[in-house]
XYZ file of C-alpha atoms in Angstrom:
651
model
C 3.754 -20.397 -0.295
C 0.897 -21.014 2.028
C -0.642 -22.959 4.871
C -3.428 -25.520 4.541
C -5.827 -27.136 7.014
C -8.776 -29.460 6.733
C -11.366 -31.647 8.465
C -13.031 -34.648 6.814
C -15.741 -36.846 8.306
C -14.834 -40.316 7.050
C -18.124 -41.852 8.297
C -20.780 -39.439 7.102
C -21.825 -35.839 6.674
C -21.587 -34.371 10.149
C -21.381 -30.566 10.064
C -17.869 -29.140 10.290
C -17.466 -26.369 12.839
C -16.645 -23.235 10.873
C -15.349 -21.642 14.057
C -12.888 -24.483 14.597
C -11.841 -24.488 10.933
C -11.144 -20.761 11.078
C -9.247 -21.176 14.334
C -7.015 -23.852 12.789
C -6.474 -21.630 9.767
C -5.634 -18.593 11.886
C -2.920 -20.517 13.767
C -0.994 -20.557 10.486
C -1.460 -16.877 9.725
C 2.320 -16.416 9.425
C 2.436 -18.843 6.493
C 0.015 -16.745 4.455
C -0.637 -13.187 5.634
C -1.958 -12.055 2.208
C -5.339 -13.708 2.513
C -7.481 -16.539 3.851
C -10.189 -18.767 2.466
C -12.354 -21.646 3.678
C -14.744 -24.086 2.071
C -17.309 -25.834 4.251
C -19.899 -28.406 3.211
C -21.453 -31.289 5.175
C -18.600 -33.514 6.334
C -15.793 -31.529 4.686
C -13.996 -28.332 5.661
C -10.905 -26.946 3.908
C -8.893 -23.880 4.898
C -6.093 -21.910 3.298
C -3.704 -19.084 4.209
C -2.173 -17.337 1.205
C 1.250 -15.846 0.526
C 0.829 -14.341 -2.940
C 3.640 -15.245 -5.353
C 2.113 -16.107 -8.768
C -1.164 -14.823 -10.257
C -1.662 -12.489 -7.327
C -5.009 -11.228 -8.647
C -6.848 -14.531 -9.114
C -5.047 -17.348 -7.323
C -7.315 -17.483 -4.268
C -7.992 -20.803 -2.516
C -9.676 -23.167 -1.903
C -10.041 -23.387 -5.685
C -12.681 -25.340 -7.653
C -13.108 -26.952 -11.044
C -15.829 -25.792 -13.464
C -18.775 -27.550 -11.785
C -17.527 -27.142 -8.196
C -17.278 -30.921 -7.707
C -13.506 -30.848 -7.101
C -11.786 -28.418 -4.739
C -8.143 -28.087 -3.672
C -6.212 -26.398 -0.875
C -2.520 -26.300 -1.698
C 0.843 -25.172 -0.354
C 3.832 -24.900 -2.671
C 4.877 -24.254 -6.246
C 4.448 -26.396 -9.384
C 7.250 -25.131 -11.618
C 6.084 -26.892 -14.800
C 2.520 -25.616 -14.466
C 2.568 -23.738 -17.804
C 3.440 -26.886 -19.778
C 0.875 -28.907 -17.822
C -1.756 -26.236 -18.405
C -1.234 -26.469 -22.175
C -1.358 -30.275 -22.060
C -4.565 -30.240 -20.031
C -6.152 -27.691 -22.352
C -5.483 -30.058 -25.234
C -7.355 -32.704 -23.224
C -10.370 -30.387 -23.077
C -9.975 -28.735 -19.678
C -10.956 -25.080 -19.339
C -8.937 -22.754 -17.087
C -10.247 -19.691 -15.299
C -6.869 -18.550 -13.929
C -3.198 -18.679 -14.884
C -1.992 -20.082 -11.554
C -0.442 -23.424 -10.727
C -3.204 -24.234 -8.219
C -5.796 -24.764 -10.931
C -3.445 -27.157 -12.715
C -3.704 -29.488 -9.713
C -7.513 -29.591 -9.919
C -7.593 -30.462 -13.621
C -4.659 -32.874 -13.315
C -6.662 -34.773 -10.687
C -9.656 -34.900 -13.025
C -7.481 -36.179 -15.862
C -5.066 -38.557 -14.112
C -6.486 -39.236 -10.648
C -3.938 -40.359 -8.056
C -1.216 -40.376 -10.716
C -1.479 -36.609 -11.082
C 1.417 -36.223 -8.614
C 3.736 -37.985 -11.063
C 3.290 -35.053 -13.461
C 4.178 -32.294 -10.978
C 7.658 -30.821 -10.755
C 8.027 -28.739 -7.653
C 7.459 -28.549 -3.916
C 3.964 -29.128 -2.644
C 1.539 -30.420 -0.056
C -2.119 -30.380 -1.004
C -5.563 -31.824 -0.309
C -8.221 -32.479 -2.963
C -11.868 -33.170 -2.152
C -13.758 -34.898 -4.960
C -17.485 -34.779 -4.187
C -18.478 -37.146 -6.997
C -16.041 -39.829 -5.918
C -16.465 -39.072 -2.177
C -12.674 -39.115 -1.852
C -10.117 -36.955 -0.075
C -6.652 -37.076 -1.619
C -3.546 -35.823 0.220
C -0.082 -35.617 -1.340
C 3.401 -34.394 -0.464
C 6.314 -33.590 -2.782
C 9.047 -36.088 -3.528
C 11.759 -34.757 -1.193
C 9.533 -33.427 1.593
C 10.230 -29.728 1.063
C 6.714 -28.854 2.203
C 5.192 -30.384 5.368
C 1.881 -32.160 5.887
C 0.546 -33.477 9.233
C -2.585 -35.564 9.774
C -4.481 -37.448 12.467
C -7.587 -39.603 12.650
C -9.739 -38.588 15.619
C -11.875 -40.976 17.670
C -15.066 -39.672 16.058
C -13.833 -40.713 12.605
C -12.796 -37.220 11.529
C -9.518 -36.900 9.630
C -7.713 -33.615 10.334
C -4.664 -32.283 8.486
C -2.523 -29.152 8.397
C 0.779 -27.673 7.262
C 1.973 -27.238 10.828
C 1.313 -29.247 13.953
C 0.129 -26.148 15.835
C -3.122 -26.105 13.839
C -3.964 -29.658 14.894
C -3.345 -28.680 18.511
C -6.442 -26.484 18.224
C -8.628 -29.594 18.041
C -10.432 -30.087 21.363
C -10.516 -33.890 21.015
C -6.980 -34.505 19.746
C -4.922 -37.103 21.596
C -1.587 -35.518 22.547
C -0.114 -38.562 24.286
C 3.625 -38.553 23.647
C 5.137 -41.419 21.664
C 8.004 -43.067 23.618
C 9.673 -44.155 20.372
C 9.624 -40.537 19.161
C 11.404 -39.515 22.371
C 14.093 -42.118 21.630
C 14.308 -40.789 18.061
C 14.598 -37.195 19.242
C 17.405 -37.890 21.699
C 19.178 -39.992 19.058
C 18.922 -37.535 16.162
C 17.758 -34.146 17.466
C 14.449 -34.312 15.556
C 11.503 -36.678 15.145
C 11.867 -38.420 11.765
C 9.031 -39.031 9.309
C 6.378 -40.400 9.464
C 6.246 -39.953 13.240
C 5.523 -36.882 15.282
C 6.086 -36.504 19.003
C 2.432 -37.590 19.443
C 1.359 -41.216 19.079
C -1.795 -40.364 17.135
C -0.434 -37.724 14.744
C 1.619 -38.520 11.653
C 3.565 -36.727 8.957
C 2.898 -37.808 5.403
C 6.178 -39.176 4.110
C 7.891 -37.420 1.180
C 6.966 -38.926 -2.175
C 3.737 -40.345 -0.723
C 0.026 -39.772 -1.189
C -2.970 -40.769 0.900
C -6.420 -41.547 -0.518
C -9.285 -41.593 1.995
C -12.789 -42.670 1.034
C -15.949 -41.876 2.951
C -17.813 -44.899 4.306
C -21.271 -43.696 5.313
C -22.883 -45.592 8.164
C -19.793 -47.549 9.223
C -19.624 -45.789 12.577
C -17.762 -48.551 14.378
C -14.977 -49.004 11.847
C -12.055 -46.684 11.299
C -10.822 -46.195 7.731
C -7.467 -47.703 6.867
C -4.998 -44.888 6.346
C -2.334 -46.395 4.130
C -0.019 -43.909 2.468
C 1.153 -44.929 -0.993
C 4.649 -44.216 -2.305
C 4.667 -42.690 -5.783
C 8.379 -41.812 -6.063
C 11.750 -42.888 -4.735
C 15.370 -42.275 -5.653
C 16.512 -44.681 -8.339
C 20.274 -44.643 -7.657
C 20.809 -46.493 -10.932
C 24.297 -46.131 -12.448
C 24.305 -43.933 -15.517
C 26.048 -44.851 -18.747
C 29.784 -44.224 -18.727
C 30.714 -40.759 -19.985
C 33.698 -38.448 -19.852
C 34.021 -36.422 -16.674
C 34.155 -33.158 -18.614
C 30.819 -33.982 -20.272
C 29.258 -34.719 -16.885
C 30.568 -31.410 -15.533
C 28.893 -29.565 -18.390
C 25.649 -31.471 -17.914
C 25.633 -30.789 -14.175
C 25.978 -27.042 -14.767
C 23.220 -27.111 -17.372
C 20.886 -29.074 -15.100
C 21.485 -26.689 -12.188
C 20.976 -23.690 -14.492
C 17.641 -25.107 -15.689
C 16.529 -25.925 -12.110
C 17.361 -22.370 -11.068
C 15.654 -20.832 -14.097
C 12.251 -22.404 -13.453
C 12.437 -21.247 -9.823
C 12.916 -17.592 -10.769
C 9.283 -17.157 -11.857
C 7.563 -14.806 -9.408
C 5.486 -11.638 -9.344
C 7.166 -10.459 -6.134
C 10.777 -9.481 -5.203
C 13.145 -12.449 -5.491
C 16.663 -13.104 -4.186
C 18.975 -15.752 -2.752
C 20.716 -16.798 0.421
C 24.487 -16.538 0.020
C 26.427 -18.358 2.727
C 29.868 -18.229 1.141
C 29.844 -21.948 0.307
C 29.843 -23.759 -3.016
C 26.133 -24.669 -3.028
C 24.638 -21.220 -2.518
C 27.429 -19.734 -4.646
C 26.496 -22.031 -7.537
C 22.841 -21.015 -7.290
C 23.726 -17.302 -7.240
C 26.101 -17.722 -10.202
C 23.306 -19.278 -12.274
C 20.809 -16.614 -11.165
C 23.200 -13.849 -12.197
C 23.574 -15.410 -15.650
C 19.808 -15.626 -16.059
C 18.879 -12.221 -14.663
C 18.849 -8.851 -16.421
C 19.220 -6.983 -13.132
C 21.437 -7.465 -10.054
C 20.450 -10.462 -7.942
C 19.403 -9.708 -4.371
C 21.624 -11.728 -2.028
C 21.739 -11.859 1.755
C 24.154 -13.356 4.266
C 24.333 -13.737 8.020
C 27.630 -13.191 9.780
C 28.728 -13.897 13.330
C 30.636 -11.725 15.762
C 32.858 -14.744 16.498
C 35.440 -15.165 13.729
C 35.535 -18.959 13.748
C 31.839 -19.066 12.794
C 31.848 -16.208 10.277
C 31.769 -16.818 6.497
C 30.761 -13.398 5.215
C 34.218 -12.786 3.701
C 33.556 -15.555 1.166
C 29.971 -14.503 0.524
C 31.247 -11.009 -0.267
C 33.659 -12.434 -2.859
C 30.809 -14.121 -4.735
C 28.607 -11.040 -4.382
C 31.349 -8.820 -5.767
C 32.074 -11.176 -8.661
C 28.442 -11.146 -9.770
C 27.726 -7.560 -8.683
C 24.731 -8.622 -6.643
C 22.667 -6.294 -4.496
C 24.132 -7.732 -1.321
C 23.075 -7.130 2.260
C 24.269 -8.679 5.496
C 23.207 -9.097 9.095
C 25.138 -10.242 12.138
C 24.200 -12.788 14.766
C 25.683 -11.819 18.111
C 27.386 -14.505 20.174
C 24.821 -13.859 22.906
C 21.805 -14.093 20.571
C 19.875 -16.621 22.628
C 16.662 -14.593 22.763
C 15.009 -17.086 20.404
C 15.500 -20.079 22.672
C 12.023 -19.934 24.139
C 10.415 -19.161 20.762
C 11.769 -22.259 19.054
C 9.355 -24.628 20.814
C 6.370 -22.731 19.418
C 8.027 -22.393 16.016
C 8.665 -26.129 15.586
C 5.696 -27.508 17.620
C 7.641 -30.592 18.676
C 11.133 -31.143 20.104
C 13.795 -29.914 17.667
C 17.447 -29.630 18.672
C 19.351 -28.226 15.678
C 20.821 -25.041 17.183
C 21.452 -23.636 13.697
C 17.714 -22.920 13.718
C 18.684 -19.635 15.393
C 20.890 -18.200 12.607
C 18.519 -19.695 10.010
C 15.685 -17.742 11.600
C 17.816 -14.593 11.506
C 18.822 -14.958 7.856
C 15.145 -15.429 6.895
C 14.261 -12.371 8.957
C 16.942 -10.420 7.084
C 15.900 -11.697 3.642
C 12.250 -10.762 4.182
C 13.273 -7.098 4.472
C 14.185 -7.173 0.756
C 12.412 -10.104 -0.923
C 9.411 -12.419 -0.683
C 11.067 -15.384 -2.447
C 14.634 -16.600 -1.793
C 16.558 -19.418 -3.483
C 18.845 -21.509 -1.294
C 21.582 -24.100 -1.784
C 20.051 -26.730 0.497
C 20.412 -30.337 -0.625
C 23.874 -30.114 -2.155
C 25.641 -31.689 0.815
C 23.345 -34.704 0.942
C 23.266 -35.521 -2.756
C 26.768 -34.467 -3.807
C 28.519 -35.813 -0.670
C 29.597 -32.596 0.990
C 29.533 -33.614 4.642
C 32.768 -34.491 6.420
C 31.029 -37.491 7.956
C 30.839 -39.074 4.485
C 34.631 -38.981 4.281
C 34.997 -40.443 7.784
C 32.512 -43.181 7.022
C 34.167 -44.197 3.762
C 37.615 -44.218 5.370
C 36.259 -46.594 8.015
C 34.373 -48.576 5.370
C 37.601 -49.338 3.541
C 38.942 -50.881 6.757
C 35.700 -52.726 7.510
C 35.742 -54.314 4.060
C 39.029 -56.098 4.866
C 37.489 -58.365 7.507
C 34.113 -60.122 8.049
C 31.757 -58.502 10.578
C 31.906 -61.423 13.033
C 35.683 -61.280 13.164
C 35.661 -57.484 13.494
C 33.241 -57.667 16.408
C 35.500 -60.187 18.143
C 38.718 -58.226 17.603
C 37.736 -54.565 17.740
C 34.748 -54.802 20.100
C 36.854 -55.500 23.221
C 39.458 -52.910 22.137
C 36.737 -50.292 21.815
C 35.317 -51.116 25.242
C 38.601 -50.942 27.142
C 40.557 -48.263 25.259
C 40.466 -44.885 27.095
C 38.103 -42.211 25.746
C 39.803 -39.127 24.208
C 37.117 -36.729 22.980
C 39.602 -33.875 23.261
C 41.896 -35.317 20.584
C 41.568 -34.852 16.811
C 39.346 -37.543 15.337
C 42.251 -39.312 13.639
C 43.808 -39.961 17.061
C 40.672 -41.218 18.787
C 41.523 -44.915 18.697
C 38.557 -45.842 20.899
C 36.165 -44.276 18.386
C 37.883 -46.043 15.497
C 37.837 -49.437 17.219
C 34.146 -49.058 18.033
C 33.377 -48.085 14.418
C 35.249 -51.093 13.035
C 33.277 -53.450 15.293
C 29.981 -52.285 13.812
C 28.118 -52.997 10.586
C 28.187 -50.211 8.002
C 24.665 -48.945 8.811
C 25.189 -49.253 12.561
C 28.442 -47.292 12.282
C 26.818 -44.522 10.262
C 23.958 -44.239 12.735
C 26.515 -43.871 15.516
C 28.319 -41.166 13.499
C 25.227 -39.001 12.990
C 23.710 -39.633 16.411
C 23.642 -36.800 18.944
C 23.972 -39.289 21.784
C 25.265 -42.797 22.252
C 23.122 -45.776 23.190
C 24.887 -45.796 26.570
C 24.025 -42.144 27.195
C 20.372 -42.756 26.403
C 20.403 -45.818 28.644
C 21.588 -43.629 31.522
C 19.372 -40.671 30.613
C 16.026 -42.476 30.317
C 14.053 -43.589 33.356
C 13.246 -47.262 33.870
C 9.623 -46.547 33.001
C 10.477 -44.945 29.659
C 12.796 -47.825 28.809
C 9.954 -50.258 29.522
C 7.636 -48.271 27.266
C 10.176 -48.434 24.436
C 9.894 -52.246 24.437
C 13.337 -52.613 22.902
C 12.801 -50.028 20.136
C 15.972 -48.322 18.842
C 16.202 -45.478 16.339
C 18.954 -47.482 14.675
C 16.190 -49.830 13.483
C 14.896 -47.013 11.248
C 18.309 -46.695 9.576
C 18.444 -50.464 9.082
C 14.992 -50.359 7.486
C 16.055 -47.695 4.977
C 19.286 -49.563 4.252
C 17.256 -52.658 3.315
C 14.971 -50.553 1.124
C 17.748 -48.613 -0.635
C 18.108 -49.453 -4.353
C 21.909 -49.669 -4.080
C 24.732 -51.698 -2.570
C 27.278 -48.914 -2.806
C 28.216 -47.797 0.742
C 28.398 -44.062 -0.050
C 25.150 -44.013 -2.029
C 23.544 -46.029 0.772
C 24.233 -43.464 3.500
C 23.227 -40.631 1.166
C 19.918 -42.450 0.646
C 19.451 -42.810 4.405
C 20.191 -39.097 4.890
C 17.618 -38.197 2.227
C 14.960 -40.128 4.135
C 15.923 -38.888 7.604
C 18.240 -35.915 8.122
C 17.394 -33.938 4.973
C 13.642 -33.907 5.522
C 13.492 -34.210 9.313
C 16.166 -31.640 10.129
C 17.285 -29.440 7.212
C 14.001 -28.936 5.345
C 11.993 -28.690 8.563
C 14.346 -25.982 9.818
C 14.137 -23.946 6.625
C 10.368 -24.300 6.229
C 9.509 -23.171 9.774
C 12.122 -20.400 9.913
C 11.163 -18.979 6.522
C 7.401 -19.247 6.950
C 7.648 -17.574 10.361
C 8.502 -14.483 8.269
C 6.147 -15.229 5.345
C 9.199 -15.883 3.161
C 9.123 -18.506 0.424
C 12.342 -20.500 0.025
C 12.955 -22.460 -3.173
C 15.609 -25.169 -3.413
C 16.868 -25.777 -6.969
C 19.435 -28.383 -5.862
C 16.469 -30.492 -4.701
C 14.778 -30.492 -8.089
C 13.749 -34.140 -8.294
C 15.012 -34.575 -11.845
C 18.405 -33.182 -10.859
C 18.536 -35.289 -7.686
C 17.631 -38.479 -9.531
C 20.311 -37.820 -12.147
C 22.919 -37.150 -9.455
C 21.952 -40.374 -7.632
C 23.154 -42.369 -10.646
C 26.570 -40.702 -10.925
C 29.658 -42.732 -9.997
C 30.327 -42.289 -6.251
C 33.916 -41.259 -7.059
C 32.562 -38.127 -8.748
C 30.820 -37.133 -5.527
C 33.516 -38.078 -3.022
C 36.907 -38.209 -4.711
C 39.554 -39.151 -2.180
C 39.033 -36.567 0.568
C 37.255 -34.050 -1.708
C 33.494 -33.966 -1.245
C 31.208 -32.540 -3.949
C 34.041 -33.213 -6.381
C 32.065 -32.991 -9.643
C 30.243 -29.832 -8.565
C 33.468 -28.117 -7.544
C 35.211 -29.007 -10.795
C 32.164 -27.916 -12.793
C 31.956 -24.586 -10.966
C 35.654 -23.653 -11.288
C 34.865 -21.181 -14.109
C 32.142 -19.593 -11.979
C 33.406 -19.338 -8.383
C 36.674 -18.329 -6.642
C 38.968 -21.199 -5.738
C 38.927 -20.454 -2.018
C 35.114 -20.585 -2.038
C 35.173 -23.958 -3.796
C 37.902 -25.695 -1.837
C 37.908 -24.187 1.653
C 36.825 -26.322 4.658
C 33.093 -26.468 5.315
C 31.897 -24.383 8.277
C 28.116 -24.485 8.632
C 25.741 -22.471 10.841
C 27.204 -23.080 14.313
C 26.348 -21.286 17.544
C 28.489 -21.188 20.721
C 26.362 -23.466 22.900
C 29.185 -24.452 25.220
C 29.844 -20.801 26.076
C 26.140 -20.040 26.517
C 25.698 -22.821 29.066
C 28.743 -21.698 31.041
C 27.656 -18.060 30.766
C 24.268 -16.389 30.227
C 22.187 -19.594 30.246
C 23.959 -21.103 33.261
C 21.337 -19.904 35.809
C 18.590 -21.693 33.834
C 20.246 -25.111 33.576
C 19.460 -26.664 36.925
C 16.255 -24.662 37.275
C 14.797 -26.046 34.041
C 16.477 -29.428 33.688
C 16.343 -30.716 37.265
C 12.968 -29.476 38.457
C 9.466 -28.647 37.353
C 8.347 -30.406 34.201
C 11.503 -32.474 33.737
C 11.078 -33.920 37.214
C 7.318 -34.409 36.896
C 7.193 -36.026 33.460
C 8.927 -39.179 34.644
C 10.953 -39.752 31.482
C 14.446 -39.016 32.803
C 17.114 -39.959 35.315
C 17.713 -36.581 36.958
C 20.906 -37.773 38.639
C 22.458 -38.349 35.228
C 21.290 -34.926 33.994
C 22.861 -33.284 37.035
C 26.129 -35.092 36.284
C 26.031 -33.823 32.674
C 25.542 -30.247 33.863
C 28.300 -30.400 36.489
C 30.786 -31.965 34.065
C 30.082 -29.202 31.580
C 30.266 -26.323 34.050
C 33.537 -27.633 35.495
C 34.931 -28.113 31.959
C 35.482 -31.814 32.559
C 33.621 -32.575 29.315
C 31.757 -30.586 26.671
C 28.191 -31.842 27.091
C 26.639 -28.863 25.313
C 24.951 -30.907 22.555
C 23.073 -33.192 24.950
C 22.284 -30.320 27.326
C 20.832 -28.305 24.430
C 18.764 -31.342 23.377
C 17.377 -31.553 26.917
C 16.891 -27.787 27.021
C 14.744 -27.844 23.880
C 12.733 -30.832 25.126
C 11.954 -28.916 28.314
C 10.929 -25.882 26.229
C 8.558 -28.123 24.260
C 7.003 -29.466 27.452
C 6.483 -25.940 28.793
C 4.703 -25.131 25.550
C 2.541 -28.239 26.011
C 1.748 -27.285 29.604
C 0.475 -23.920 28.394
C -1.965 -25.820 26.159
C -3.200 -27.767 29.153
C -1.605 -31.073 28.121
C -0.624 -33.286 31.083
C 3.145 -33.736 30.983
C 3.206 -36.376 33.717
C 3.110 -39.973 32.558
C 1.641 -42.064 35.396
C 3.327 -45.179 34.033
C 6.854 -43.866 34.629
C 8.677 -42.264 37.509
C 11.647 -39.934 37.479
C 14.801 -40.981 39.288
C 15.322 -38.119 41.756
C 18.451 -36.007 41.788
């Protein structure tokens, strides 16, 4: 696992500043502390930070082909590199190393842009082909590895693994994107392909970008049009017995785990005590001749702690198990998160994720995780809620539902304190919506009404009617399925999985120079799962049904069928306790007042309601808290945080 950076003059052969290239590379030191390399020629500069995993002796980058006309800088792992190496040798290619990086170079020579279709793994890379005068960028199918890019005013294309490297550029435009602010306060992250900055983009998962040099065309900017090379198929598989599908699922997971156990450094696994990580550890134990290294994070608050179940799996497979504990007052990372994520990011489970990566790095350099199981095998409770509501929505046309349930939802009293089943207002509102609109409301951190009250008039003008819900509608139209469960799983794959879950794991792990591999996101496995009957994913009220049935011989029953917990932190208690003195100081003054994006009167109301226990506003307060932390980080870089076009509403 590594970090990559690059600069490419799209208009000619202007010299690339080696000092700047090295500075960008150094900002990602944590991603690759084992070594650094740069390549600089007129108009092209590539940089690389290395975390040595495979072919430690000779896998240095940037790496060239035989005549030095093609060079690559690459972050990730190609798990089928040995088979591809043999295939490329048969085509006449000569290899100088036994690492997966060199496979990318020769695959580009052999197949051009279609080389990505041959790779099985997680990756983000850049290839410079001097003969063709082309720069080729690509990102893996599910977005496990990140890739940011921007086109500067002078025609230079800059890219990097993390946004912080692009912030080194003296001429980068860091104007905030109003639509990204709407996205962030809707979802808690900025979804692909946006970043918080108008002029910086993320390359979408399953996409590539080919940029050609146009010498002498100083007045014209190149067209940067990313090209999709892969998408979920979601095509129904042929009908087969459930028992046969259980066996095939186990075999596919075992094979996905096996190819991810290749490493020349210590390897282990995260073990949360849930079915996904337990399944991965069970397969690793079968495939390993020695005890598997496993690590878990516990909490000193019982309702958040899962270590009891992790210990059961560890004992069953006699793993070399070690644990750490996150204290209920472990908020020391709050101010580090803005620098870690580079843009606003509000998933508070980033804190325990950081801690479990910190713990794992004490024992291993590579860790396998169970990420992706919830999205593709329907493990989230919200899938059950949505399908229960969907059964009711299907009984009546949308127009009629809006007429009947819309008014009921508006006038029925709010009861957030009650169990979900008794919240009639919530149910009425859900029934008055379309399926996609209802799901967006379910996953949203805030309601449209809250954002309407939170945002200043100036910010609302800048949004020009944009709503994050439009993004969900766009993916719903694109989805290759009409099934309502498969549809929302597809939307989650494009938004929540990559924008929240994989972003969290990548930044937290790479902050400790730890490589995390995700066998349940093997694209062949994911594509196969997408074609399974929805009833084998969500069966009645049982999520991940097929996986749980398949893993009954491998995992304890109470691990398989207990309620899902997740990595929660006690935000409500923090804001009424140790973080209380910071709330009004940070959220009602300074940068939040100066930036002009917010209605401070509404923020003050949120804080007072929370402190007086009138309502638990901890999620929205945390979202504001992390936005303020981001702006403080920006201010330290010298970025103006005041938007002259908008004005704050004073408290």
